[in-house]
Coordinates of C-alpha atoms in Angstrom, one line a residue:
M5 CA -29.0 2.8 10.7
S6 CA -27.6 -0.4 9.0
W7 CA -26.0 -3.3 10.9
L8 CA -22.6 -2.6 9.3
T9 CA -22.7 1.0 10.5
I10 CA -23.5 -0.2 14.0
L11 CA -20.7 -2.8 13.7
W12 CA -17.9 -0.2 13.4
L13 CA -19.7 2.4 15.5
V14 CA -19.7 0.2 18.6
P15 CA -15.9 0.1 19.1
A16 CA -15.6 3.8 18.0
V17 CA -18.2 5.0 20.5
T18 CA -16.7 2.7 23.2
A19 CA -13.3 4.3 22.5
V20 CA -14.8 7.8 23.1
G21 CA -16.5 6.5 26.3
V22 CA -13.2 5.0 27.5
L23 CA -11.5 8.4 27.0
A24 CA -14.2 10.0 29.2
V25 CA -13.2 7.8 32.2
P26 CA -10.9 9.5 34.7
A27 CA -7.3 8.4 34.5
S28 CA -7.5 7.3 38.1
R29 CA -10.2 4.7 37.2
A30 CA -7.9 2.4 35.1
D31 CA -9.8 -0.8 35.8
V32 CA -13.1 0.8 34.8
A33 CA -11.6 2.0 31.5
K34 CA -10.3 -1.5 30.7
W35 CA -13.6 -3.3 31.6
I36 CA -15.5 -0.8 29.4
G37 CA -13.1 -1.4 26.5
L38 CA -13.4 -5.2 26.9
G39 CA -17.2 -5.0 27.1
G40 CA -17.3 -2.9 23.9
S41 CA -15.1 -5.4 22.0
L42 CA -17.3 -8.3 23.2
V43 CA -20.4 -6.5 21.9
T44 CA -18.7 -6.0 18.6
L45 CA -17.8 -9.7 18.5
A46 CA -21.5 -10.6 19.2
L47 CA -22.6 -8.3 16.4
S48 CA -20.2 -9.9 13.9
I49 CA -21.4 -13.4 14.9
G50 CA -25.0 -12.2 14.3
L51 CA -24.0 -11.0 10.8
A52 CA -22.3 -14.3 10.1
V53 CA -25.4 -16.2 11.1
G54 CA -27.6 -14.0 8.8
F55 CA -25.2 -14.0 5.9
D56 CA -26.2 -16.1 2.9
P57 CA -23.1 -17.5 1.1
N58 CA -25.2 -18.2 -2.0
G59 CA -27.0 -14.9 -2.0
A60 CA -26.0 -11.5 -3.4
R61 CA -22.3 -10.7 -3.4
Y62 CA -22.7 -7.7 -1.1
Q63 CA -25.2 -8.1 1.8
F64 CA -26.4 -5.8 4.6
I65 CA -25.9 -2.9 2.2
S66 CA -25.9 0.7 3.3
D67 CA -25.8 3.4 0.6
V68 CA -26.3 7.0 1.6
E69 CA -25.4 10.2 -0.3
W70 CA -22.2 11.6 1.2
I71 CA -20.5 14.2 -1.0
P72 CA -22.8 14.5 -4.0
S73 CA -20.7 17.2 -5.8
F74 CA -18.2 14.5 -6.9
G75 CA -20.1 11.2 -6.5
A76 CA -18.8 10.1 -3.1
R77 CA -21.2 8.0 -1.1
Y78 CA -21.3 6.4 2.3
Q79 CA -21.5 2.9 0.8
L80 CA -21.0 -0.3 2.8
G81 CA -21.5 -3.9 1.9
L82 CA -20.3 -7.3 3.3
D83 CA -19.1 -10.1 1.1
G84 CA -17.8 -13.5 2.2
I85 CA -14.1 -12.5 2.3
G86 CA -14.9 -9.3 4.2
L87 CA -17.0 -11.4 6.7
V88 CA -14.2 -13.8 7.6
L89 CA -11.8 -11.0 8.1
V90 CA -14.3 -9.1 10.2
L91 CA -14.7 -12.2 12.3
L92 CA -10.9 -12.5 12.7
T93 CA -10.7 -8.9 13.8
T94 CA -13.6 -9.1 16.3
V95 CA -12.4 -12.4 17.8
L96 CA -8.8 -11.1 18.3
L97 CA -9.6 -7.7 19.9
P98 CA -11.1 -9.0 23.2
L99 CA -8.1 -11.4 23.5
L100 CA -5.6 -8.6 22.7
I101 CA -7.2 -6.3 25.3
L102 CA -6.9 -9.1 27.9
A103 CA -3.3 -9.9 26.8
G104 CA -2.4 -6.2 27.1
W105 CA -4.1 -5.7 30.4
P106 CA -0.9 -5.0 32.3
D107 CA 0.6 -2.9 29.4
A108 CA -2.1 -0.3 30.0
D109 CA -1.0 0.2 33.6
H110 CA 2.3 1.9 32.9
T111 CA 1.1 5.4 33.4
G112 CA 3.9 7.5 34.8
S113 CA 6.3 4.5 35.2
L114 CA 9.7 4.3 33.7
D115 CA 10.0 2.3 30.5
H116 CA 13.0 0.2 29.3
A117 CA 14.5 3.3 27.6
G118 CA 14.4 5.2 30.9
G119 CA 11.7 7.6 29.6
R120 CA 8.5 8.3 31.5
R121 CA 5.2 7.2 29.9
Q122 CA 2.5 9.9 30.2
K123 CA -0.3 8.0 28.6
G124 CA -3.0 6.4 30.8
P125 CA -4.8 3.1 30.4
H126 CA -7.8 4.7 29.0
V127 CA -5.7 6.1 26.1
Y128 CA -4.2 2.7 25.4
I129 CA -7.6 0.9 25.3
A130 CA -9.2 3.7 23.2
L131 CA -6.4 3.5 20.6
M132 CA -6.9 -0.3 20.3
L133 CA -10.7 0.2 19.8
S134 CA -10.1 2.9 17.3
V135 CA -8.0 0.6 15.2
E136 CA -10.7 -2.0 15.4
A137 CA -13.4 0.4 14.2
M138 CA -11.3 1.5 11.2
V139 CA -10.2 -2.0 10.2
V140 CA -13.8 -3.2 10.4
M141 CA -14.9 -0.3 8.3
S142 CA -12.2 -1.0 5.7
F143 CA -13.5 -4.5 5.3
V144 CA -17.0 -3.4 4.5
A145 CA -16.5 -0.1 2.6
T146 CA -17.5 -0.3 -1.0
D147 CA -16.8 3.3 -1.9
V148 CA -13.2 3.7 -2.9
L149 CA -12.8 7.2 -1.4
L150 CA -14.3 6.0 1.9
F151 CA -12.0 3.1 2.0
Y152 CA -9.0 5.3 1.3
L153 CA -9.9 7.6 4.2
V154 CA -10.1 4.7 6.8
F155 CA -7.0 3.0 5.2
E156 CA -5.0 6.1 6.0
A157 CA -6.7 7.1 9.3
M158 CA -5.9 3.7 11.0
L159 CA -2.2 4.7 10.8
I160 CA -2.7 7.4 13.5
P161 CA -3.8 5.2 16.4
M162 CA -1.2 2.6 15.4
Y163 CA 1.5 5.2 15.4
F164 CA 0.7 6.2 19.0
L165 CA 0.4 2.6 20.1
I166 CA 3.9 1.9 18.8
G167 CA 5.6 5.2 19.9
G168 CA 3.6 6.0 23.0
F169 CA 3.2 2.6 24.6
G170 CA 6.1 0.6 23.1
S171 CA 9.4 -0.1 24.8
G172 CA 13.0 0.5 24.1
P173 CA 15.0 3.4 22.9
A174 CA 14.1 2.8 19.2
R175 CA 10.3 2.9 19.7
S176 CA 9.9 6.5 18.5
A177 CA 12.1 5.8 15.4
A178 CA 10.1 2.6 14.7
A179 CA 6.8 4.5 14.9
V180 CA 8.0 7.2 12.6
K181 CA 9.3 4.6 10.1
F182 CA 6.0 2.8 10.2
L183 CA 4.1 6.1 9.6
L184 CA 6.4 7.4 6.8
Y185 CA 6.4 4.2 4.8
N186 CA 2.6 3.9 4.9
L187 CA 2.0 7.6 4.3
F188 CA 4.2 7.3 1.2
G189 CA 2.0 4.5 -0.1
G190 CA -1.1 6.4 0.9
L191 CA 0.0 9.4 -1.2
L192 CA 0.4 7.2 -4.3
M193 CA -3.0 5.7 -3.6
L194 CA -4.6 9.1 -3.3
A195 CA -3.2 10.1 -6.7
A196 CA -4.6 6.8 -8.1
V197 CA -8.0 7.3 -6.5
I198 CA -8.3 10.8 -8.1
G199 CA -7.1 9.4 -11.4
L200 CA -9.7 6.6 -11.2
Y201 CA -12.5 9.1 -10.6
V202 CA -11.4 11.1 -13.7
V203 CA -11.4 7.9 -15.8
T204 CA -15.0 7.1 -14.6
A205 CA -16.1 10.6 -15.3
N206 CA -14.7 10.4 -18.8
A207 CA -16.6 7.2 -19.3
S208 CA -19.8 8.7 -17.7
I209 CA -20.0 5.8 -15.2
G210 CA -21.5 7.8 -12.3
E211 CA -24.9 9.4 -12.0
D212 CA -25.8 12.3 -14.3
G213 CA -22.7 11.6 -16.4
H214 CA -20.3 12.3 -13.6
G215 CA -17.6 10.1 -12.1
T216 CA -18.1 7.7 -9.2
F217 CA -16.1 6.1 -6.4
G218 CA -18.5 3.2 -6.0
L219 CA -16.7 -0.1 -6.3
P220 CA -19.6 -2.2 -7.6
A221 CA -20.4 0.4 -10.3
I222 CA -16.8 0.6 -11.4
A223 CA -16.2 -3.1 -11.3
D224 CA -19.4 -3.8 -13.3
A225 CA -18.2 -1.2 -15.9
V226 CA -14.8 -2.8 -16.1
A227 CA -16.4 -6.3 -16.5
D228 CA -18.8 -5.4 -19.3
G229 CA -16.3 -3.1 -21.2
R230 CA -18.0 0.2 -20.5
L231 CA -14.9 1.6 -18.8
H232 CA -12.5 2.5 -21.6
S233 CA -9.2 4.1 -20.9
D234 CA -5.6 4.0 -22.2
S235 CA -3.9 0.8 -21.0
G236 CA -0.9 2.8 -19.8
V237 CA -3.2 5.0 -17.6
M238 CA -4.8 1.9 -16.1
M239 CA -1.3 0.4 -15.4
L240 CA -0.3 3.6 -13.6
L241 CA -3.5 3.6 -11.5
F242 CA -3.0 -0.1 -10.7
G243 CA 0.6 0.7 -9.6
G244 CA -0.7 3.5 -7.2
F245 CA -3.1 1.1 -5.5
M246 CA -0.7 -1.9 -5.5
I247 CA 2.3 -0.1 -4.0
A248 CA 0.1 1.2 -1.2
F249 CA -1.2 -2.2 -0.5
A250 CA 2.2 -3.8 -0.8
I251 CA 3.6 -1.5 1.8
K252 CA 0.7 -2.2 4.2
A253 CA 0.9 -6.0 3.7
P254 CA 4.1 -5.8 3.5
L255 CA 5.6 -7.3 0.3
W256 CA 9.3 -7.5 -0.2
P257 CA 11.1 -5.0 -0.6
F258 CA 8.6 -2.7 1.2
H259 CA 8.9 -4.8 4.4
S260 CA 11.6 -3.2 6.5
W261 CA 9.3 -1.2 8.7
L262 CA 7.6 -4.4 10.0
P263 CA 10.3 -6.0 12.2
D264 CA 11.2 -2.7 13.8
S265 CA 7.6 -1.8 14.6
A266 CA 6.8 -5.3 15.9
V267 CA 9.7 -5.3 18.3
A268 CA 9.1 -1.7 19.6
A269 CA 5.4 -2.2 20.2
T270 CA 3.8 -4.1 23.1
P271 CA 3.0 -7.7 22.1
A272 CA -0.7 -7.0 22.0
S273 CA -0.2 -3.9 19.8
A274 CA 2.3 -5.8 17.5
V275 CA -0.3 -8.6 17.0
L276 CA -2.9 -6.0 16.2
M277 CA -0.6 -4.7 13.6
M278 CA 0.6 -8.0 12.0
A279 CA -2.6 -10.1 12.4
V280 CA -5.2 -7.4 11.7
V281 CA -4.0 -4.1 10.2
D282 CA -1.7 -5.7 7.7
K283 CA -4.5 -7.9 6.4
V284 CA -6.2 -4.7 5.0
G285 CA -3.4 -4.6 2.4
T286 CA -3.8 -8.2 1.2
F287 CA -7.7 -7.9 1.4
A288 CA -7.5 -4.7 -0.7
M289 CA -5.4 -6.5 -3.4
L290 CA -8.3 -8.9 -3.8
R291 CA -11.1 -6.4 -3.7
F292 CA -9.7 -3.4 -5.5
C293 CA -6.6 -4.4 -7.6
L294 CA -8.2 -7.5 -9.2
L295 CA -11.7 -6.1 -9.7
L296 CA -10.8 -2.6 -10.9
F297 CA -7.7 -3.5 -12.9
P298 CA -8.0 -7.1 -14.2
E299 CA -5.7 -6.6 -17.2
A300 CA -3.0 -4.8 -15.2
S301 CA -3.3 -7.5 -12.6
K302 CA -2.6 -10.2 -15.2
T303 CA 0.2 -8.2 -16.7
F304 CA 2.0 -7.6 -13.4
A305 CA 1.2 -11.0 -11.8
P306 CA 4.5 -12.6 -12.7
L307 CA 6.5 -9.7 -11.3
I308 CA 4.5 -9.6 -8.1
I309 CA 4.7 -13.4 -7.6
T310 CA 8.5 -13.1 -8.1
L311 CA 8.7 -10.5 -5.4
A312 CA 6.5 -12.5 -3.1
V313 CA 8.6 -15.7 -3.6
I314 CA 11.7 -13.7 -2.8
G315 CA 10.0 -12.4 0.3
I316 CA 9.0 -16.0 1.3
V317 CA 12.6 -17.3 1.1
Y318 CA 14.3 -14.1 2.3
G319 CA 12.0 -13.9 5.3
A320 CA 12.6 -17.5 6.3
I321 CA 16.4 -17.2 5.9
L322 CA 16.6 -14.0 8.0
T323 CA 14.3 -15.6 10.6
I324 CA 16.9 -18.4 11.2
G325 CA 19.6 -15.8 12.0
Q326 CA 17.7 -13.8 14.6
T327 CA 18.8 -13.7 18.2
D328 CA 15.7 -11.7 19.4
V329 CA 12.7 -13.9 19.8
M330 CA 10.2 -11.1 19.0
R331 CA 12.1 -10.0 15.9
L332 CA 12.3 -13.7 14.8
I333 CA 8.5 -14.0 15.0
A334 CA 8.1 -10.7 13.1
Y335 CA 10.3 -12.0 10.3
T336 CA 8.1 -15.1 9.9
S337 CA 5.2 -12.8 9.0
I338 CA 7.2 -11.5 6.0
S339 CA 7.5 -15.0 4.7
H340 CA 3.8 -15.8 5.4
F341 CA 2.6 -12.7 3.7
G342 CA 4.6 -13.8 0.7
F343 CA 2.5 -17.0 0.5
I344 CA -0.7 -14.9 0.7
I345 CA 0.3 -12.6 -2.1
V346 CA 1.5 -15.5 -4.3
G347 CA -1.9 -17.1 -3.8
I348 CA -3.8 -13.9 -4.8
F349 CA -1.9 -13.3 -8.0
A350 CA -1.6 -16.9 -9.1
L351 CA -5.2 -16.2 -10.2
T352 CA -6.6 -19.7 -9.7
P353 CA -9.6 -20.5 -7.5
Q354 CA -7.6 -22.8 -5.2
S355 CA -4.8 -20.3 -4.7
Q356 CA -7.1 -17.4 -4.0
G357 CA -9.3 -19.4 -1.7
G358 CA -6.1 -20.6 0.1
A359 CA -4.7 -17.1 0.3
T360 CA -7.9 -15.8 1.9
L361 CA -8.0 -18.6 4.4
Y362 CA -4.3 -18.0 5.0
M363 CA -5.1 -14.4 6.1
V364 CA -7.3 -15.8 8.8
N365 CA -5.0 -18.7 9.9
H366 CA -1.9 -16.5 9.9
G367 CA -3.7 -14.0 12.1
I368 CA -4.6 -16.7 14.6
S369 CA -1.2 -18.5 14.6
T370 CA 0.8 -15.3 14.8
A371 CA -1.4 -14.0 17.6
A372 CA -0.8 -17.2 19.6
L373 CA 2.9 -17.4 19.1
F374 CA 3.7 -13.7 19.6
L375 CA 1.5 -13.4 22.7
I376 CA 2.9 -16.5 24.3
A377 CA 6.4 -15.2 23.6
G378 CA 5.4 -11.9 25.1
F379 CA 4.2 -13.6 28.3
L380 CA 7.6 -15.4 28.5
V381 CA 9.5 -12.1 27.9
S382 CA 7.5 -10.4 30.6
R383 CA 8.7 -12.9 33.1
R384 CA 12.4 -12.7 32.3
G385 CA 12.6 -9.1 31.0
S386 CA 14.7 -10.2 28.0
R387 CA 14.0 -10.8 24.3
I388 CA 17.3 -12.5 23.7
I389 CA 16.9 -16.2 22.9
A390 CA 20.3 -17.1 24.5
D391 CA 19.0 -15.9 27.9
Y392 CA 16.5 -18.7 28.0
G393 CA 16.7 -22.5 28.5
G394 CA 14.8 -25.2 30.3
V395 CA 11.5 -23.3 30.4
Q396 CA 9.6 -26.6 29.8
K397 CA 10.8 -27.8 33.2
V398 CA 9.6 -24.9 35.2
A399 CA 6.6 -23.7 33.1
P400 CA 5.3 -26.7 31.2
V401 CA 2.0 -25.2 30.1
L402 CA 3.7 -22.1 28.7
A403 CA 6.2 -24.3 26.9
G404 CA 3.5 -26.6 25.5
T405 CA 1.3 -23.8 24.2
F406 CA 4.4 -22.2 22.6
L407 CA 5.2 -25.5 20.9
V408 CA 1.6 -25.8 19.4
A409 CA 1.7 -22.2 18.2
G410 CA 5.1 -22.8 16.7
L411 CA 4.1 -25.9 14.9
A412 CA 1.1 -24.1 13.5
T413 CA 3.5 -21.4 12.2
L414 CA 5.4 -24.1 10.3
S415 CA 2.1 -25.4 8.9
L416 CA 2.1 -28.8 10.6
P417 CA -0.7 -31.0 9.1
G418 CA -3.7 -31.0 11.5
L419 CA -3.3 -27.3 12.4
A420 CA -5.1 -24.5 10.5
P421 CA -2.2 -22.9 8.4
F422 CA -1.5 -26.3 6.7
V423 CA -4.8 -26.3 4.8
S424 CA -4.4 -22.7 3.5
E425 CA -0.7 -23.2 2.6
F426 CA -1.5 -26.4 0.8
L427 CA -4.3 -24.7 -1.3
V428 CA -1.9 -21.8 -2.2
L429 CA 0.8 -24.2 -3.4
V430 CA -1.5 -26.5 -5.3
G431 CA -3.3 -23.6 -7.0
T432 CA 0.0 -21.8 -7.8
F433 CA 1.6 -24.9 -9.2
T434 CA -1.0 -25.2 -12.0
R435 CA 0.1 -21.8 -13.4
Y436 CA 3.5 -21.0 -12.0
P437 CA 5.2 -24.3 -11.1
M438 CA 8.7 -22.8 -10.6
A439 CA 7.3 -20.3 -8.1
A440 CA 5.4 -23.0 -6.2
V441 CA 8.6 -25.1 -6.0
A442 CA 10.7 -22.2 -4.8
A443 CA 8.0 -21.3 -2.2
T444 CA 8.0 -24.9 -0.9
S445 CA 11.6 -24.5 0.2
A446 CA 10.4 -22.2 2.9
L447 CA 8.6 -25.2 4.5
V448 CA 12.0 -26.7 5.3
L449 CA 13.4 -23.4 6.5
S450 CA 10.4 -22.8 8.8
A451 CA 10.9 -26.2 10.4
I452 CA 14.5 -25.2 11.1
Y453 CA 13.8 -21.9 12.7
I454 CA 10.8 -23.0 14.8
L455 CA 12.2 -26.3 16.1
W456 CA 15.6 -24.7 16.8
L457 CA 13.9 -21.8 18.6
Y458 CA 12.0 -24.2 20.8
Q459 CA 15.0 -26.3 21.5
R460 CA 17.1 -23.3 22.6
M461 CA 14.4 -21.6 24.7
M462 CA 12.4 -24.5 26.1
G463 CA 14.8 -27.5 26.2
G464 CA 18.0 -28.2 28.0
P465 CA 19.0 -27.2 31.5
V466 CA 17.3 -24.3 33.3
R467 CA 19.4 -21.3 32.4
P468 CA 20.5 -19.3 35.5
V469 CA 19.6 -15.6 35.9
E470 CA 22.4 -13.1 35.9
G471 CA 23.9 -13.0 39.3
P472 CA 25.8 -15.5 41.4
G473 CA 23.9 -18.7 42.0
A474 CA 20.5 -17.4 41.0
A475 CA 18.2 -19.8 39.2
R476 CA 15.0 -19.2 37.3
A477 CA 13.2 -22.1 38.9
A478 CA 10.6 -19.7 40.3
M479 CA 9.4 -18.6 36.8
P480 CA 5.6 -18.9 37.0
D481 CA 3.6 -20.8 34.5
L482 CA 0.7 -19.2 32.5
R483 CA -1.7 -17.4 34.8
L484 CA -5.5 -17.6 34.5
R485 CA -5.8 -14.4 32.4
E486 CA -3.0 -15.6 30.0
R487 CA -4.7 -19.1 29.7
V488 CA -8.0 -17.4 28.8
V489 CA -6.2 -15.5 26.0
V490 CA -4.3 -18.5 24.6
A491 CA -6.9 -21.2 24.9
P492 CA -9.4 -19.9 22.2
L493 CA -6.5 -19.3 19.8
L494 CA -5.2 -22.9 20.1
V495 CA -8.8 -24.3 19.8
L496 CA -9.3 -22.3 16.6
L497 CA -6.0 -23.6 15.2
L498 CA -7.1 -27.2 15.9
V499 CA -10.7 -26.8 14.7
L500 CA -9.8 -25.0 11.5
G501 CA -7.0 -27.5 10.9
F502 CA -9.5 -30.3 10.6
Y503 CA -12.7 -28.5 9.5
P504 CA -12.0 -25.3 7.5
Q505 CA -15.1 -25.8 5.3
P506 CA -17.4 -23.2 7.0
L507 CA -14.9 -20.5 6.1
L508 CA -14.3 -21.8 2.6
D509 CA -18.1 -21.8 2.0
L510 CA -18.0 -18.0 2.6
I511 CA -14.8 -17.4 0.7
D512 CA -15.4 -19.6 -2.5
P513 CA -18.3 -17.7 -4.1
V514 CA -16.4 -14.4 -3.9
V515 CA -13.2 -16.0 -5.3
D516 CA -15.2 -17.5 -8.1
H517 CA -16.6 -14.1 -9.0
T518 CA -13.2 -12.5 -8.9
I519 CA -11.6 -15.2 -11.0
S520 CA -14.4 -15.0 -13.6
T521 CA -13.7 -11.2 -13.8
V522 CA -10.0 -11.5 -14.2
Q523 CA -9.9 -14.7 -16.1
P524 CA -13.2 -14.9 -18.0
E525 CA -12.1 -17.9 -20.0
S526 CA -11.9 -19.9 -16.7
G527 CA -15.4 -19.1 -15.7
G528 CA -14.3 -19.3 -12.0
A529 CA -14.7 -23.1 -12.1
R530 CA -12.9 -25.2 -9.6

């Protein structure tokens, strides 16, 4: 059994083990889940230590016959980009389980909508671990059909995390909206996967003259010109993949499911969705769209960059007008995903390296800001910004950590997102200067919404609680469990802000290979 198989099996088996725990033993279920996520983290660190950035593109390979009748294989391989996203996932999951520790305890209690939750803590933890297993598998799958299956399967546990453990009267509608949007994209991708297999069969790319789903084999055939097909067909296939990934990311105008789902879910589940699951979409653009359809990628790059820039500005403007703190943070992600997608399709080494680094940094900064906001909301019971004020006077640690996470979100120099955003803008400017200039306007807008948010919630006089003469001076500061969750995230934001080179050393060789495939004339040179 390969190490990559063990990597995704550990959280999957742990999820099954957690479900076997009696509902009355809530603490046992949570500790088992936390232990399983820590073992997965240890395994990913071991893979990172054993990974050679200058070695073969795919390492720790597993290749086993799966469905021989039509060329599907259980094929796994880890490259530098997959590795950094696996590390992001496995680092965040233990912290999210700790952050959601109280959220799992609502069995049988009334939620904010007045309905009664029937799910137990073991179900909540098992769903979180199931998502982790599928996301990790998506980052290492090098068989297109295998990737498609886990790409779709991860929707199921996320649907139940939003609809079953979320809060508010709109949680069911938000869960259905999330599912329908992504299933629509998945259907288009399924048609494209089938079409891709037919194209490879016509070109006799697979064994014995049949088709194949193997990404390395198809990518090599595309690169050396052995995969011949009508350009219109390849454009359609690219569209099927790209729309599915654009919905998952999400790219404007496919974004409207994200704010509703983020607000309806628990903070930990929302972070799992925005910081981890959505990265599968942008990762897949790099791995599948560019390698399998280089000509279509170049043809559609101006259109995709235009949509991404609209998303950057649109997301930032809508963020300023939000009155719900959780919805405000969710809208910032639409803007940030626009930067990532611009970087991918600008097709320069700097922009793609920055975009990949941005995936990691966005995951960390969004996790920090959203979780800290969730801790604050859990104290007051309100997501409305106007209900807060003077928090820094009664909970200075909470306010201080919120400020650092907010400054990271607006890409302050010295914090991790600045490096990635700078690389994206520099790399984009060399090919699409107007797009880079337009995207830069979001830097001003982000400063407005983050600093104004902090001023309204954390500054000023302590806002009284509803009721005559009541004051919120008793609001507790961050507790030990919450500090354990937040501290590693802030440390990572600082360390990667000053020294991102270890991640770039993993990312750059993959980016150079991708650029040399899509833009052979550039040679992938920096």
